[in-house]
Amino acid sequence: MAYLQSSPSRQSIAPGVTLICLPDARFKRVVFQVHFDRPMCEQRSARTLLLPVLQQGTEQRPRRMDVARALEENYGSQLGLGATRVGERHRVTFRASWVGDSFLPEGESCLASMVQLGKELLESPLRGENGEAFRADLVERERAQLIRQIESLPDDRPSWAEERFLALMCKDEAYGRSPWGTKETVAALTVDDLERARQDILGHSEVTIVAVGPIEPSAIEQEMSRWFAEGGSAYSTEREICAPASTPHAHALREFREELPADQARFLFGFRYQPSENALSREAMALAASILGGGSQGRLFRIIREELSLAYGIYSGLRTLKGMLVVEAGIDAKAAPRVKEEVLTQVRDLSENGPKQGELDLAIAGLMNNLQAVGDSASSLAAYWEREHDLDLMRTPSARAETAKQVTLQQISEAAQLWQADTVYLLAGPEQEA
Amino acid sequence: MNITHTLKDPRMGEEIIFAEASNGMQVAVCPKRGFSAVSAHVGLRFGSTDTRFRSPEGAIVEVPDGSAHFLEHKLFEGRDEKVFERFGAIGAQFNGGTGFRSTNYWFASSGRFGEGLDILMDFVQSPLITPERVEKEKGIIVQEVRSYEDSAPYRGIFLLHRAMYTNHPIRMTPGGAVSEVQRTTADDLQACFDAFYRPHQLRLVLAGDLIVDDVLAQVEALAVEARPGDAERLYPDEPTGPAAAQLDETFSVSRPHVWMGWRDKDGLGLGAQALRRRITSSLLLDLALDVSSPLHEELYLTGQTDDSLSYHYSSDSDWGHAVVSGLADDPEVFVKGVRWACQRLAEQGVSEVDFQRIKRASWGNVVSGIQTPGALAGTVLNSMLNEQEPFAVLDVLNDLTSDELTLRARELFDTAQSSVAILHS
């Protein structure tokens, strides 16, 4: 099987608005996403609360039930709004998917109605009866729900541990801020704050639109131009391009332990590095992380799970936009010092001695398989090209594969030398010894 | 290899060729042109609930809870070389899973599928289970089990199972308790393998851009010798009603987690009838509790539920139950509200307009839901293990009526058959 060699079309349809289209008739369902990027600033709480408020209904469909029924009528189309952390950006995403025309009864098509629904949600929200930006009762209900969700976050121990780890490791950086803010910032929001956030999203965000699957690019371009290009409803000349994430050097190694009732401790170990602009160095860094703990082939899995039986799973991964390597595992708290030392030992060994040729071969084989499989689903293609756009690299899987094959043992060693140990975090039950 | 029949479904745009190997293994090949990855899924009907059985040779065998899952781990160790190292060498992705009634193993490879198939058929058919290997694995499995035990959703659903069922082994988690893992022996696992991992019990599904004749020839060449005979599963008698109206458990959660279940009095075996019951039950839950339902709207607007509400229907040959869960500051209000919605649907009946709308949505989701070779292979394997025709769900959807749904609603949402489980701090 060949690697995917073709790139999607990427074009600017307005200042700060990029449209990425990849038509592919093999897929039965369209993946369509509109990303609105803003800095991870104080307004993130307002954006987070705004999204469920917008989903309660629109001027045209005043009940949430009406929106849901429209999706069902549209052959089970799906639609949602969400916000997440991408590097140091706060990314609000309008996400939709629908059945491709060729699988629908003759003459039917979902594109126009789905775009219309998306525009309604973002541009025609339910207003208050007396001209308020939003209905107060609805905002209060969604605010109460968001606060309850924030209070419930510790119930999901792995996610909570990761959030606390990032907050501590990146304490003074935008990356350490939670995308939703705090209970207090959510409680303090006014209806007008939400309206300002809505207008800011539509008018000032850097926008990236990704469409993959059984699509006709010209139809997508036409619909999106009506929305975002000059004269369109969301047209703005004031879009702000987000700055790249900061990539500070590591602190001296810090260790944190926090307690929550738990049977199993969560262990995270963060390293920093300076991302390279060089294509070969980037692939070497990715392969080095894979050799360390990228899966069941990784050293950490083989040693800490298979040889020492200290964890069910232990993995490492790169946060490429931020210049971080993170090792994560669920372990017995008593094993934490041993696991930490083993991670440090393996990082030291990789940087001083490099990997064995067999390890590099396995890492390359895994990467090649992943790159070949990118083209097998619309969602993985969308994720791949979204990431390439975020990195402003737009490398084809084929180009990445060619580069990766050139990586040497020495380059893996040099990549590992860039990892600087920064933060060890353990979330454990109160009675557990570390 | 004997090709038994071919299924072409123009609605799905899929084709499946069914065959039988000389040792009795059932095989399905799903050509998917233009895709890079080829997936192979192999499975059998042996799961966590199968802890007591009569072996094909007639011996009564009892093994610890979690044995099927432990055995899955041991198969991945391989005979001479660890399976993950062998798959890793060809860059393949792989995994396995143990359910209540089945175990499956899969891999996907983009360039070296033939080698991957060799590995899969080797480790599933020819394991090496020794006391030393079993002892070594216990630490890993204990960590896995403990990670689940920290999960409120996991604790909650099994608390509900214990409320709904008196003796049924579905009360136990697939991994088993730590104490059960600790007492598992190599003999236990070998007995399970010998009884259930017989070639004619295996179902193998291959999906991707492959040549049917070639891949069937390879499977035939990898088939081990037939071992006729079937184990008989010995399940305890189960009353037709729930074990308890409500069970509570103390667990570290910020808000109470509430689980509600309505159990069927019995199962319908496998096959088409069971599929029909599963589809009708799932549609009813949508009609009562999906965001598109006025009943859901009422619960949401009055604060009886929030977006944590979720639901599903689960079944196998001898059980079936609907589950609704959510987080609630006042569990009593949540339970009362959800019961009201479900009973209201049963009393009022299913309207033709709502039925047609939800059917249209389900149809769209089914025809477009299976896209990748891996998803197709997994779906077809599941159908084979449940003795159902792949894609029969579309036939059931076409054939259903709103009256049938109403009748099923009155059967399913019977308060006498319901239980509640609550986790709270």
XYZ file of C-alpha atoms in Angstrom, chain A residues 138-426:
289
model
C -31.423 29.530 30.605
C -28.032 31.053 31.434
C -28.536 30.340 35.129
C -29.436 26.718 34.440
C -26.394 26.147 32.231
C -24.144 28.044 34.644
C -25.274 25.804 37.504
C -24.607 22.761 35.353
C -21.138 23.942 34.343
C -20.242 24.633 37.969
C -21.408 21.145 38.913
C -19.288 19.725 36.100
C -16.250 21.624 37.374
C -16.903 20.313 40.877
C -17.146 16.778 39.509
C -13.846 16.854 37.627
C -11.892 15.068 40.397
C -14.237 12.085 40.039
C -12.356 11.180 36.858
C -8.986 10.539 38.478
C -6.819 10.201 35.337
C -8.180 13.401 33.765
C -8.000 15.276 37.045
C -4.406 14.161 37.608
C -3.440 15.390 34.161
C -5.109 18.764 34.703
C -3.420 19.225 38.078
C -0.086 18.158 36.602
C -0.356 20.760 33.834
C -1.438 23.447 36.308
C 1.627 22.779 38.457
C 4.186 22.229 35.724
C 3.030 25.236 33.667
C 1.955 27.396 36.574
C 2.745 30.766 35.000
C 2.000 29.781 31.428
C -1.233 29.870 29.458
C -0.905 26.108 28.931
C -1.401 25.537 32.657
C -4.798 27.222 32.647
C -7.843 25.001 32.460
C -9.926 25.675 29.336
C -13.058 26.230 31.449
C -11.661 28.567 34.107
C -12.801 28.147 37.693
C -16.070 27.931 39.575
C -15.547 31.513 40.664
C -14.955 32.915 37.181
C -17.996 31.049 35.854
C -20.133 32.289 38.759
C -19.129 35.900 38.066
C -20.130 35.916 34.384
C -22.967 38.141 33.202
C -25.245 37.698 30.237
C -23.395 40.539 28.540
C -20.078 38.751 29.087
C -21.473 35.843 27.106
C -22.634 38.077 24.281
C -19.218 39.765 24.150
C -17.617 36.321 23.986
C -19.955 35.282 21.159
C -19.178 38.381 19.116
C -15.476 37.978 19.843
C -15.520 34.367 18.630
C -17.289 35.248 15.387
C -15.462 38.495 14.725
C -11.927 38.130 16.022
C -10.997 34.448 16.037
C -8.539 32.890 13.701
C -10.797 30.446 11.824
C -9.896 27.095 10.332
C -12.530 25.078 8.487
C -11.852 21.398 7.806
C -14.097 19.291 5.559
C -13.280 15.677 4.692
C -15.253 12.886 3.087
C -17.948 12.660 0.419
C -18.010 16.402 -0.270
C -18.018 18.658 -3.267
C -15.311 21.247 -2.428
C -16.887 23.973 -4.530
C -20.168 23.608 -2.618
C -18.342 23.836 0.710
C -16.345 26.813 -0.481
C -19.498 28.563 -1.619
C -21.279 27.995 1.702
C -18.241 29.038 3.751
C -17.620 32.113 1.645
C -21.208 33.187 2.253
C -20.494 32.873 5.933
C -16.970 34.226 6.315
C -15.795 36.016 3.176
C -16.290 39.721 2.547
C -19.971 40.537 2.827
C -20.718 37.289 4.669
C -22.577 37.202 7.968
C -19.456 36.498 10.071
C -17.157 38.665 8.019
C -14.505 40.640 9.899
C -11.238 42.286 8.966
C -10.070 42.241 12.568
C -9.193 38.617 13.035
C -6.254 38.075 15.380
C -3.720 35.400 14.580
C -2.799 33.579 17.808
C 0.835 33.654 18.894
C 2.732 30.358 19.053
C 2.837 28.667 22.458
C 5.714 29.578 24.746
C 8.366 26.908 25.174
C 10.313 27.806 28.309
C 13.290 25.823 29.564
C 12.833 23.360 32.409
C 12.954 24.211 36.077
C 15.139 22.193 38.388
C 13.225 18.930 38.863
C 10.180 19.522 41.056
C 8.041 16.870 42.672
C 4.423 17.260 43.734
C 2.102 14.890 45.508
C -1.600 15.475 45.955
C -4.155 13.279 47.650
C -7.585 12.060 46.723
C -9.189 8.781 47.756
C -8.041 6.282 45.123
C -7.083 2.653 44.885
C -4.438 3.320 42.267
C -2.052 6.281 42.101
C -1.662 8.363 38.922
C 1.932 9.183 37.996
C 2.953 11.891 35.517
C 6.453 12.998 34.634
C 6.967 16.054 32.422
C 10.049 16.999 30.409
C 10.651 20.131 28.351
C 12.443 20.568 25.042
C 12.831 23.213 22.393
C 11.001 22.120 19.218
C 13.176 22.188 16.138
C 12.294 23.834 12.840
C 14.228 21.134 11.023
C 12.076 18.412 9.448
C 14.531 15.602 10.194
C 14.936 16.705 13.812
C 11.159 16.772 14.248
C 10.869 13.172 13.077
C 13.811 12.170 15.264
C 12.033 13.693 18.261
C 8.815 11.823 17.458
C 10.701 8.543 17.058
C 12.684 9.115 20.268
C 9.435 9.561 22.218
C 8.082 6.416 20.610
C 11.189 4.430 21.548
C 10.928 5.649 25.128
C 7.262 4.915 25.666
C 5.156 5.189 22.539
C 3.318 1.904 23.023
C 3.943 -1.730 23.813
C 7.250 -1.455 21.937
C 8.454 1.352 24.192
C 11.169 0.836 26.752
C 8.974 1.983 29.615
C 6.258 -0.557 28.765
C 8.758 -3.353 28.323
C 10.640 -2.652 31.523
C 8.089 -1.203 33.947
C 5.173 -3.382 32.885
C 6.632 -6.504 31.379
C 9.801 -6.927 33.481
C 8.834 -5.292 36.774
C 5.009 -5.723 36.684
C 4.625 -2.262 38.248
C 1.944 -0.892 35.917
C -0.772 -2.078 33.570
C 0.234 0.638 31.131
C 2.928 3.324 30.966
C 3.311 5.575 27.971
C 5.026 8.743 26.866
C 3.853 11.273 24.329
C 4.886 14.623 22.894
C 2.954 17.876 23.210
C 4.559 19.181 20.034
C 3.105 22.692 20.076
C 4.324 23.210 23.635
C 7.662 21.411 23.593
C 6.782 18.862 26.256
C 7.265 15.132 26.695
C 4.861 13.581 29.210
C 5.130 10.118 30.739
C 1.934 8.812 32.325
C 1.039 5.652 34.272
C -1.350 4.156 36.791
C 0.745 2.563 39.526
C 0.895 1.505 43.133
C 1.936 4.672 45.027
C 4.738 2.767 46.745
C 6.312 2.145 43.349
C 6.488 5.842 42.428
C 10.158 6.412 43.386
C 11.182 3.305 41.459
C 9.158 4.278 38.400
C 10.597 7.803 38.477
C 14.154 6.480 38.661
C 13.531 4.030 35.840
C 12.131 6.788 33.616
C 15.197 8.936 34.328
C 17.506 5.995 33.707
C 15.957 5.268 30.334
C 15.971 8.909 29.253
C 19.633 9.165 30.276
C 20.503 5.979 28.453
C 18.731 7.095 25.270
C 20.500 10.444 25.302
C 23.947 9.027 26.141
C 23.937 5.801 24.185
C 21.084 6.164 21.741
C 18.689 3.322 20.942
C 19.526 -0.067 19.560
C 18.986 -0.409 15.830
C 16.140 -2.842 16.527
C 14.355 -0.258 18.663
C 14.616 2.328 15.924
C 13.382 -0.179 13.362
C 10.329 -0.975 15.511
C 9.560 2.696 16.058
C 9.830 3.394 12.327
C 7.653 0.370 11.502
C 4.967 1.651 13.881
C 5.150 5.155 12.452
C 4.956 3.866 8.871
C 1.871 1.829 9.735
C 0.226 4.825 11.378
C 1.046 7.097 8.453
C -0.349 4.595 5.986
C -3.532 4.252 8.013
C -4.123 8.023 8.187
C -6.056 7.878 4.943
C -8.435 5.170 6.137
C -10.961 7.306 7.971
C -12.374 10.757 7.445
C -11.914 11.642 11.107
C -8.241 10.598 11.175
C -7.617 12.560 7.979
C -9.313 15.610 9.471
C -7.234 15.296 12.652
C -4.025 14.803 10.672
C -4.484 17.873 8.478
C -5.765 19.992 11.331
C -2.553 19.231 13.218
C -0.383 19.887 10.186
C -2.146 23.212 9.737
C -1.605 24.065 13.421
C 2.099 23.354 12.950
C 2.034 25.191 9.611
C 3.886 22.295 8.014
C 1.279 20.570 5.804
C 3.513 17.552 5.274
C 1.908 14.656 3.430
C 2.096 11.273 5.173
C 4.325 10.232 2.286
C 6.756 13.101 2.926
C 6.830 12.358 6.638
C 7.534 8.692 5.943
C 10.439 9.548 3.658
C 11.930 11.874 6.261
C 11.484 9.391 9.108
C 13.327 6.691 7.193
C 16.416 8.910 7.163
C 16.604 9.301 10.957
C 19.775 7.817 12.459
C 20.605 6.387 15.876
C 22.724 9.469 16.550
C 19.806 11.782 15.802
C 17.607 9.879 18.266
C 20.288 10.337 20.892
C 20.482 14.063 20.111
C 16.707 14.390 20.364
C 16.689 12.675 23.769
C 19.448 15.022 24.939
C 16.983 17.881 24.526
C 14.590 16.463 27.160
C 14.969 18.288 30.425
C 13.237 16.761 33.435
C 10.873 19.313 34.923
C 7.992 17.966 37.028
C 6.985 14.714 38.696
C 3.379 14.565 39.865
C 1.651 11.858 41.905
